[in-house]
Coordinates of N, CA and C in Angstrom, one line a residue:
M1 N 104.7 65.9 99.0 CA 105.2 67.1 98.6 C 106.7 67.2 98.8
I2 N 107.4 67.7 97.8 CA 108.7 67.9 98.1 C 109.1 69.5 98.4
H3 N 109.9 69.8 99.4 CA 110.0 71.0 99.9 C 111.7 71.2 99.7
R4 N 112.1 72.2 99.0 CA 113.3 72.3 98.8 C 113.8 73.5 99.2
N5 N 114.9 73.7 99.9 CA 115.5 75.0 100.4 C 116.2 75.4 99.3
L6 N 116.1 76.9 99.1 CA 117.0 77.5 98.2 C 118.2 78.3 98.6
P7 N 119.1 78.8 97.7 CA 120.2 79.4 98.1 C 120.1 80.7 99.1
I8 N 119.0 81.5 98.9 CA 118.7 82.5 100.1 C 117.7 81.7 101.3
P9 N 118.3 81.7 102.4 CA 117.6 81.2 103.6 C 116.2 81.6 103.7
G10 N 115.2 80.8 103.9 CA 114.0 81.2 104.2 C 113.2 81.0 102.9
L11 N 113.6 81.1 101.6 CA 113.0 80.9 100.3 C 112.7 79.3 100.4
M12 N 111.6 78.9 99.9 CA 111.5 77.3 99.6 C 110.6 76.9 98.3
L13 N 111.1 76.1 97.8 CA 110.5 75.7 96.3 C 109.6 74.5 97.0
I14 N 108.3 74.4 96.5 CA 107.4 73.5 96.9 C 107.1 72.6 95.6
E15 N 107.0 71.3 95.6 CA 106.6 70.5 94.4 C 105.6 69.7 94.8
P16 N 104.6 69.8 94.9 CA 103.4 69.0 95.1 C 103.5 67.9 94.0
K17 N 103.0 66.7 94.5 CA 103.0 65.4 93.8 C 101.8 65.6 92.8
E18 N 102.0 65.2 91.6 CA 100.7 65.2 90.8 C 100.2 63.7 90.3
F19 N 99.0 63.8 90.0 CA 98.3 62.5 89.7 C 97.7 62.8 88.4
H20 N 98.5 61.9 87.3 CA 97.8 62.2 86.0 C 97.4 61.0 85.5
D21 N 96.2 61.3 84.5 CA 95.7 60.1 83.9 C 95.1 60.9 82.5
D22 N 94.3 60.1 81.6 CA 94.0 60.6 80.3 C 93.1 61.8 80.5
R23 N 92.6 62.4 81.5 CA 91.8 63.3 81.8 C 92.5 64.6 82.1
G24 N 93.6 64.5 82.4 CA 94.4 65.6 83.0 C 95.4 65.2 84.4
F25 N 95.5 66.1 85.1 CA 96.0 65.7 86.4 C 95.4 66.4 87.4
F26 N 95.6 65.9 88.9 CA 95.1 66.6 90.1 C 96.3 66.8 90.8
T27 N 96.3 67.8 91.7 CA 97.4 67.8 92.8 C 96.8 68.7 94.0
E28 N 97.4 68.6 95.3 CA 97.1 69.5 96.3 C 98.1 70.4 96.3
R29 N 97.8 71.7 96.1 CA 98.6 72.8 96.3 C 98.9 73.3 97.4
Y30 N 98.3 73.0 98.4 CA 98.4 73.2 99.9 C 97.8 72.2 100.7
N31 N 98.6 71.6 101.8 CA 97.9 70.6 102.7 C 98.6 71.0 104.0
Q32 N 98.0 71.4 104.9 CA 98.6 71.9 106.1 C 99.4 70.7 107.0
E33 N 98.6 69.6 106.7 CA 99.4 68.4 107.6 C 100.8 68.0 106.7
S34 N 100.8 68.0 105.4 CA 102.0 67.9 104.7 C 103.0 68.9 105.1
F35 N 102.7 70.0 105.2 CA 103.7 71.3 105.2 C 104.3 71.0 106.6
A36 N 103.4 70.9 107.5 CA 103.8 70.6 108.9 C 104.7 69.5 109.2
K37 N 104.7 68.6 108.5 CA 105.8 67.5 108.5 C 107.0 68.1 108.0
E38 N 107.0 69.2 107.4 CA 108.4 69.7 106.8 C 108.7 71.0 108.1
D39 N 107.9 71.1 108.9 CA 108.1 72.1 109.8 C 107.9 73.4 109.2
F40 N 106.8 73.5 108.4 CA 106.2 74.7 107.9 C 104.7 74.9 108.4
N41 N 104.7 75.8 109.5 CA 103.5 75.9 110.2 C 102.9 77.3 110.1
E42 N 103.0 78.0 108.8 CA 102.4 79.3 108.7 C 100.9 79.1 108.8
K43 N 100.4 80.2 109.4 CA 98.9 80.2 109.4 C 98.3 81.4 108.3
F44 N 97.7 80.9 107.1 CA 97.4 81.9 106.3 C 96.1 82.6 106.5
V45 N 96.0 83.6 106.2 CA 94.7 84.6 106.6 C 94.1 85.1 105.4
Q46 N 94.5 84.9 104.2 CA 93.9 85.4 103.2 C 94.4 84.7 101.7
D47 N 93.7 84.4 100.8 CA 94.0 84.1 99.4 C 93.8 85.1 98.4
N48 N 94.9 85.4 97.5 CA 94.7 86.5 96.7 C 94.8 85.8 95.2
F49 N 94.4 86.2 94.3 CA 94.3 85.9 92.8 C 94.5 86.9 91.9
S50 N 95.4 87.0 91.0 CA 95.5 88.0 90.1 C 95.5 87.4 88.6
R51 N 95.0 88.1 87.6 CA 95.1 87.7 86.0 C 96.1 88.9 85.5
S52 N 97.3 88.4 84.7 CA 98.0 89.5 84.3 C 98.0 89.1 82.9
L53 N 98.2 90.1 81.8 CA 98.2 89.9 80.4 C 99.5 89.8 79.9
P54 N 100.0 89.0 78.9 CA 101.2 89.2 78.4 C 102.0 90.4 78.5
G55 N 103.3 90.4 78.8 CA 104.0 91.6 78.8 C 103.9 92.3 80.0
V56 N 103.0 92.0 81.1 CA 102.8 92.6 82.4 C 104.1 92.1 83.4
L57 N 104.5 93.4 84.2 CA 105.3 92.9 85.1 C 104.6 93.6 86.3
R58 N 104.6 93.0 87.7 CA 104.2 93.4 88.9 C 105.1 93.5 89.8
G59 N 105.4 94.5 90.4 CA 106.7 94.5 91.6 C 107.8 95.4 91.3
L60 N 108.6 95.5 92.2 CA 108.8 94.7 93.3 C 108.2 95.2 94.7
H61 N 107.1 94.6 95.1 CA 106.5 95.2 96.2 C 106.7 94.4 97.6
Y62 N 106.7 95.0 98.7 CA 106.9 94.2 100.1 C 105.9 95.2 101.1
Q63 N 105.6 94.8 102.2 CA 104.8 95.3 103.2 C 105.5 95.4 104.5
F64 N 106.0 96.5 105.0 CA 106.7 96.7 106.1 C 105.7 97.0 107.4
D65 N 104.5 97.1 107.3 CA 103.6 97.2 108.4 C 102.6 96.2 108.3
Q66 N 102.9 95.3 109.3 CA 102.2 93.9 109.0 C 102.7 93.1 107.8
P67 N 104.0 92.9 108.0 CA 104.7 92.0 106.8 C 104.1 90.8 106.5
Q68 N 104.3 90.5 105.2 CA 103.4 89.2 104.6 C 104.7 88.1 104.0
G69 N 104.1 86.9 104.4 CA 104.9 85.9 103.7 C 103.7 85.6 102.7
K70 N 104.4 84.9 101.6 CA 103.5 84.7 100.5 C 103.9 83.1 100.0
L71 N 102.9 82.3 99.7 CA 103.0 81.1 99.3 C 102.7 81.2 97.6
V72 N 103.3 81.5 96.6 CA 102.9 81.7 95.3 C 102.9 80.7 94.3
S73 N 101.8 80.7 93.4 CA 101.9 79.7 92.6 C 101.0 80.1 91.3
C74 N 101.3 79.6 90.1 CA 100.7 79.8 88.9 C 99.8 78.9 88.5
S75 N 98.4 79.1 88.1 CA 97.5 78.0 87.6 C 97.3 78.2 86.1
R76 N 97.7 79.0 85.5 CA 97.4 79.2 83.9 C 98.5 80.2 83.6
G77 N 99.0 79.8 82.3 CA 100.2 80.6 81.9 C 101.5 80.5 82.5
R78 N 102.3 81.5 82.4 CA 103.6 81.3 82.8 C 104.1 82.5 83.5
I79 N 104.9 82.6 84.5 CA 105.6 83.7 84.9 C 106.9 83.5 85.4
F80 N 107.7 84.6 85.4 CA 109.0 84.4 86.0 C 108.8 85.3 87.4
D81 N 108.9 84.5 88.5 CA 108.6 84.9 89.9 C 109.9 85.1 90.5
V82 N 109.9 86.3 91.2 CA 111.4 86.8 91.8 C 111.0 87.4 93.2
A83 N 111.9 86.9 94.1 CA 111.9 87.5 95.6 C 113.4 88.1 95.7
V84 N 113.2 89.5 96.1 CA 114.4 89.9 96.7 C 114.6 90.1 98.3
D85 N 115.7 89.6 98.6 CA 115.8 89.6 100.2 C 116.3 91.1 100.7
L86 N 115.2 91.5 101.5 CA 115.4 92.8 102.2 C 115.9 92.9 103.7
R87 N 116.1 91.7 104.1 CA 116.6 91.4 105.6 C 118.0 91.7 105.8
H88 N 118.4 92.9 106.4 CA 119.7 93.6 106.4 C 120.4 92.7 107.6
T89 N 120.2 91.9 108.2 CA 120.5 91.0 109.0 C 121.2 89.7 108.4
E90 N 121.1 89.3 106.9 CA 121.2 88.0 106.2 C 122.3 88.6 105.3
P91 N 123.3 87.6 105.1 CA 124.4 87.9 104.1 C 123.9 87.9 102.7
T92 N 122.5 87.4 102.5 CA 121.9 87.5 101.1 C 121.1 88.8 100.9
F93 N 121.3 89.8 101.7 CA 120.7 91.2 101.8 C 120.9 91.9 100.4
G94 N 119.9 92.2 99.6 CA 119.8 92.7 98.2 C 119.9 91.6 97.2
K95 N 120.1 90.4 97.5 CA 120.3 89.3 96.4 C 118.8 88.7 96.1
Y96 N 118.6 88.5 94.8 CA 117.2 87.9 94.5 C 117.4 86.6 93.9
F97 N 116.4 85.8 94.0 CA 116.0 84.6 93.5 C 115.0 84.5 92.4
G98 N 115.1 84.0 91.4 CA 114.0 83.6 90.3 C 113.7 82.6 89.9
V99 N 112.5 82.2 89.5 CA 111.9 80.8 89.0 C 110.8 81.1 88.2
E100 N 110.9 80.1 87.2 CA 109.5 80.0 86.3 C 108.3 79.2 87.1
L101 N 107.2 79.8 87.2 CA 106.0 79.1 87.7 C 105.1 79.0 86.3
S102 N 104.5 77.9 86.4 CA 103.3 77.9 85.4 C 102.2 77.0 85.8
G103 N 101.1 77.0 84.8 CA 100.0 76.3 84.9 C 100.2 74.7 84.6
D104 N 101.5 74.4 83.7 CA 101.9 73.0 83.5 C 102.4 72.4 84.6
K105 N 102.9 73.2 85.5 CA 103.6 72.4 86.6 C 103.2 73.0 87.7
T106 N 103.1 72.2 88.9 CA 102.4 72.8 90.0 C 103.5 73.4 91.3
L107 N 104.7 73.8 90.7 CA 105.6 74.3 91.7 C 105.1 75.5 92.5
A108 N 105.4 75.9 93.6 CA 105.1 77.0 94.4 C 106.4 77.6 95.1
L109 N 106.3 78.8 95.2 CA 107.6 79.5 95.9 C 106.9 80.0 97.3
W110 N 107.7 79.7 98.4 CA 107.4 80.3 99.7 C 108.5 81.5 99.8
I111 N 107.8 82.5 100.0 CA 108.5 83.9 100.3 C 108.1 84.3 101.5
P112 N 109.0 84.2 102.5 CA 108.8 84.7 103.8 C 108.8 86.5 103.9
A113 N 108.1 86.8 105.1 CA 108.2 88.2 105.2 C 109.7 88.6 105.1
G114 N 110.0 89.8 104.8 CA 111.3 90.3 104.7 C 111.9 90.4 103.3
F115 N 111.0 90.1 102.2 CA 111.3 90.2 100.8 C 110.5 90.8 100.1
A116 N 111.0 91.5 99.0 CA 110.0 92.1 97.9 C 109.9 91.1 97.0
H117 N 108.8 91.2 96.5 CA 108.2 90.2 95.4 C 107.8 91.0 94.2
G118 N 107.8 90.3 93.0 CA 107.3 90.6 91.8 C 107.5 89.5 90.8
F119 N 106.7 89.7 89.6 CA 106.6 88.6 88.7 C 106.4 89.3 87.4
C120 N 106.9 88.6 86.2 CA 106.6 89.2 84.9 C 105.9 88.0 84.1
V121 N 104.8 88.2 83.4 CA 104.1 87.1 82.3 C 105.1 87.0 81.2
L122 N 105.2 85.5 81.1 CA 106.0 84.8 80.0 C 105.2 84.4 79.0
G123 N 105.3 84.5 77.7 CA 104.5 83.9 76.4 C 103.5 84.8 75.9
N124 N 102.7 84.2 75.4 CA 101.6 85.1 74.7 C 100.3 84.8 75.4
E125 N 100.0 84.2 76.6 CA 98.8 84.1 77.1 C 98.9 84.7 78.5
P126 N 97.5 85.1 79.0 CA 97.5 85.7 80.5 C 98.0 84.7 81.4
A127 N 98.3 85.1 82.5 CA 98.8 84.4 83.7 C 98.0 84.5 84.8
D128 N 97.6 83.5 85.4 CA 96.6 83.5 86.6 C 97.6 83.1 88.0
V129 N 97.8 83.9 88.7 CA 98.4 83.9 89.9 C 97.8 83.8 91.1
F130 N 98.2 82.8 92.0 CA 97.3 82.6 93.2 C 98.5 82.6 94.2
Y131 N 98.1 83.3 95.2 CA 98.9 83.4 96.5 C 98.2 83.5 97.8
K132 N 98.6 82.5 98.7 CA 98.3 82.5 100.1 C 99.1 83.2 100.8
I133 N 98.7 84.3 101.9 CA 99.4 85.2 102.6 C 99.1 85.2 104.0
N134 N 100.2 85.3 104.9 CA 100.0 85.1 106.1 C 99.7 86.3 107.0
S135 N 99.4 87.5 106.5 CA 99.3 88.7 107.2 C 98.2 89.6 106.2
P136 N 97.3 90.0 106.5 CA 96.3 90.9 105.8 C 97.0 92.2 105.0
Y137 N 96.5 92.2 103.9 CA 97.0 93.5 103.0 C 96.7 94.9 103.9
N138 N 97.6 95.7 103.8 CA 97.7 97.1 104.4 C 98.3 98.1 103.4
A139 N 97.3 98.6 102.9 CA 97.8 99.7 101.9 C 98.7 100.8 102.5
K140 N 98.6 101.2 103.7 CA 99.5 102.2 104.2 C 101.1 101.5 104.7
G141 N 101.1 100.2 104.8 CA 102.4 99.6 105.0 C 103.1 99.1 104.0
E142 N 102.3 99.2 102.8 CA 103.0 98.6 101.5 C 103.9 99.6 100.6
F143 N 105.0 99.1 100.1 CA 105.9 99.8 99.5 C 106.3 99.2 98.2
A144 N 107.0 99.8 97.3 CA 107.7 99.1 96.2 C 108.9 99.6 95.8
L145 N 110.0 98.8 95.4 CA 111.2 99.2 94.8 C 111.5 99.0 93.1
R146 N 112.1 99.7 92.8 CA 112.3 99.9 91.2 C 112.5 98.3 90.5
W147 N 111.7 97.9 89.7 CA 111.9 96.6 89.3 C 113.2 96.3 88.5
D148 N 113.9 97.4 87.9 CA 115.0 97.2 86.9 C 116.3 97.8 87.6
D149 N 116.2 98.0 88.9 CA 117.3 98.5 89.7 C 118.4 97.7 89.4
S150 N 119.7 98.5 89.0 CA 121.0 97.8 88.7 C 121.7 97.2 89.7
R151 N 121.3 97.5 90.9 CA 121.8 97.0 92.1 C 121.5 95.4 92.4
F152 N 120.2 95.2 92.0 CA 119.7 93.8 92.0 C 120.1 93.0 90.9
A153 N 120.4 93.6 89.8 CA 120.8 93.1 88.4 C 119.8 91.7 88.1
I154 N 118.4 91.8 88.2 CA 117.6 90.8 88.1 C 117.6 90.6 86.6
T155 N 117.8 89.4 86.1 CA 117.8 89.1 84.6 C 116.2 88.9 84.3
W156 N 115.4 89.9 83.9 CA 114.0 89.8 83.6 C 114.1 89.3 82.3
P157 N 113.2 88.1 81.9 CA 113.1 87.5 80.5 C 112.3 88.4 79.5
L158 N 112.1 89.6 79.7 CA 111.2 90.5 78.8 C 112.0 92.1 78.9
R159 N 111.7 92.7 77.8 CA 112.0 94.0 77.6 C 110.7 94.9 77.6
N160 N 110.8 96.3 78.0 CA 109.7 97.2 77.9 C 108.4 96.5 78.6
P161 N 108.3 96.1 79.8 CA 107.4 95.5 80.2 C 106.0 96.7 80.5
K162 N 104.9 96.1 80.6 CA 103.8 96.9 81.0 C 103.7 97.1 82.5
L163 N 103.6 98.3 83.1 CA 103.9 98.5 84.4 C 102.8 99.4 84.9
S164 N 102.3 99.2 86.2 CA 101.4 100.3 86.8 C 102.0 101.4 87.0
A165 N 101.3 102.4 87.0 CA 101.8 103.9 87.4 C 103.0 103.8 88.6
K166 N 102.4 103.1 89.5 CA 103.0 103.0 91.0 C 104.4 102.2 90.8
D167 N 104.4 101.0 89.8 CA 105.9 100.3 89.7 C 106.5 101.3 88.9
A168 N 106.1 102.0 87.9 CA 106.9 103.0 87.1 C 107.8 103.7 87.8
A169 N 106.6 104.3 88.8 CA 107.4 105.5 89.8 C 108.2 105.0 91.0
A170 N 108.4 103.6 91.1 CA 108.9 103.1 92.4 C 110.4 103.5 92.5
P171 N 110.7 103.8 93.8 CA 112.1 104.2 93.8 C 113.2 103.4 93.9
E172 N 114.5 103.7 93.6 CA 115.8 102.7 93.8 C 115.9 102.4 95.0
F173 N 116.7 101.2 95.1 CA 117.3 100.6 96.3 C 117.9 101.3 97.3
E174 N 118.5 102.4 96.6 CA 119.2 103.2 97.6 C 118.4 104.3 98.6
S175 N 117.4 104.4 98.0 CA 116.4 105.0 99.0 C 115.8 104.3 100.0
Y176 N 115.9 102.8 99.8 CA 115.4 102.1 100.8 C 116.5 101.9 102.0
L177 N 117.8 102.0 101.1 CA 119.1 101.9 102.1 C 119.3 103.1 102.9
A178 N 118.8 104.2 102.6 CA 119.0 105.5 103.2 C 117.6 105.7 104.1
S179 N 116.9 104.7 104.5 CA 115.6 104.9 105.2 C 115.7 104.1 106.5
P180 N 115.2 104.5 107.6 CA 115.4 103.8 109.0 C 114.9 102.4 108.7
L181 N 114.0 102.1 107.6 CA 113.2 100.7 107.7 C 114.4 99.7 107.1
A182 N 115.5 100.2 106.8 CA 116.6 99.3 106.2 C 117.5 98.7 107.5
K183 N 117.4 99.6 108.5 CA 118.0 99.1 109.7 C 117.2 98.4 110.8
K184 N 115.9 98.6 110.5 CA 115.0 98.0 111.5 C 114.5 96.5 111.1
V185 N 114.4 95.7 112.2 CA 114.2 94.5 111.8 C 112.2 94.6 111.9
W186 N 111.7 94.7 110.5 CA 110.4 94.9 110.6 C 109.7 93.7 110.0
W187 N 110.5 92.7 109.6 CA 110.0 91.3 108.7 C 109.5 90.3 109.9
K188 N 110.0 90.4 111.0 CA 109.6 89.2 112.0 C 108.1 89.1 112.4

């Protein structure tokens, strides 16, 4: 596996080796020993799977009570995956990184705790997104930020996405900045 650090500290793009033949291909999406060789020793507690239809955008979500790190991959279709840095102690606070993940390539994105996460479906087929998390889901500790907040200036590759009611009503980043959470180290 190739582990590439990205411009925002903590984010990592993982490229597993693929073994192709005339039947298709095989890959290991996660191998604890291989990850440990890269000083990646997260203990995952849950695997999540979602299927999203074309035009769907999910996010930007984060969990401040029992913060989560996520190892995100796409096993079918294509997504534009986004992580926004909410760690006020970092010079990249409020910056985002986006990457295309797809079922045709086995790339995965490691998003540590302290980031908001979202993705949108690209193309005309549903997308299956699989992610391993290192902390259990906690509905009372979950929050969202507005997906199209001008402060982030995310270049989403779709217009008029299909959103959940929660995502459509998510507050602007300014409300996060005004909250005590923005000044607290909650992501450790």
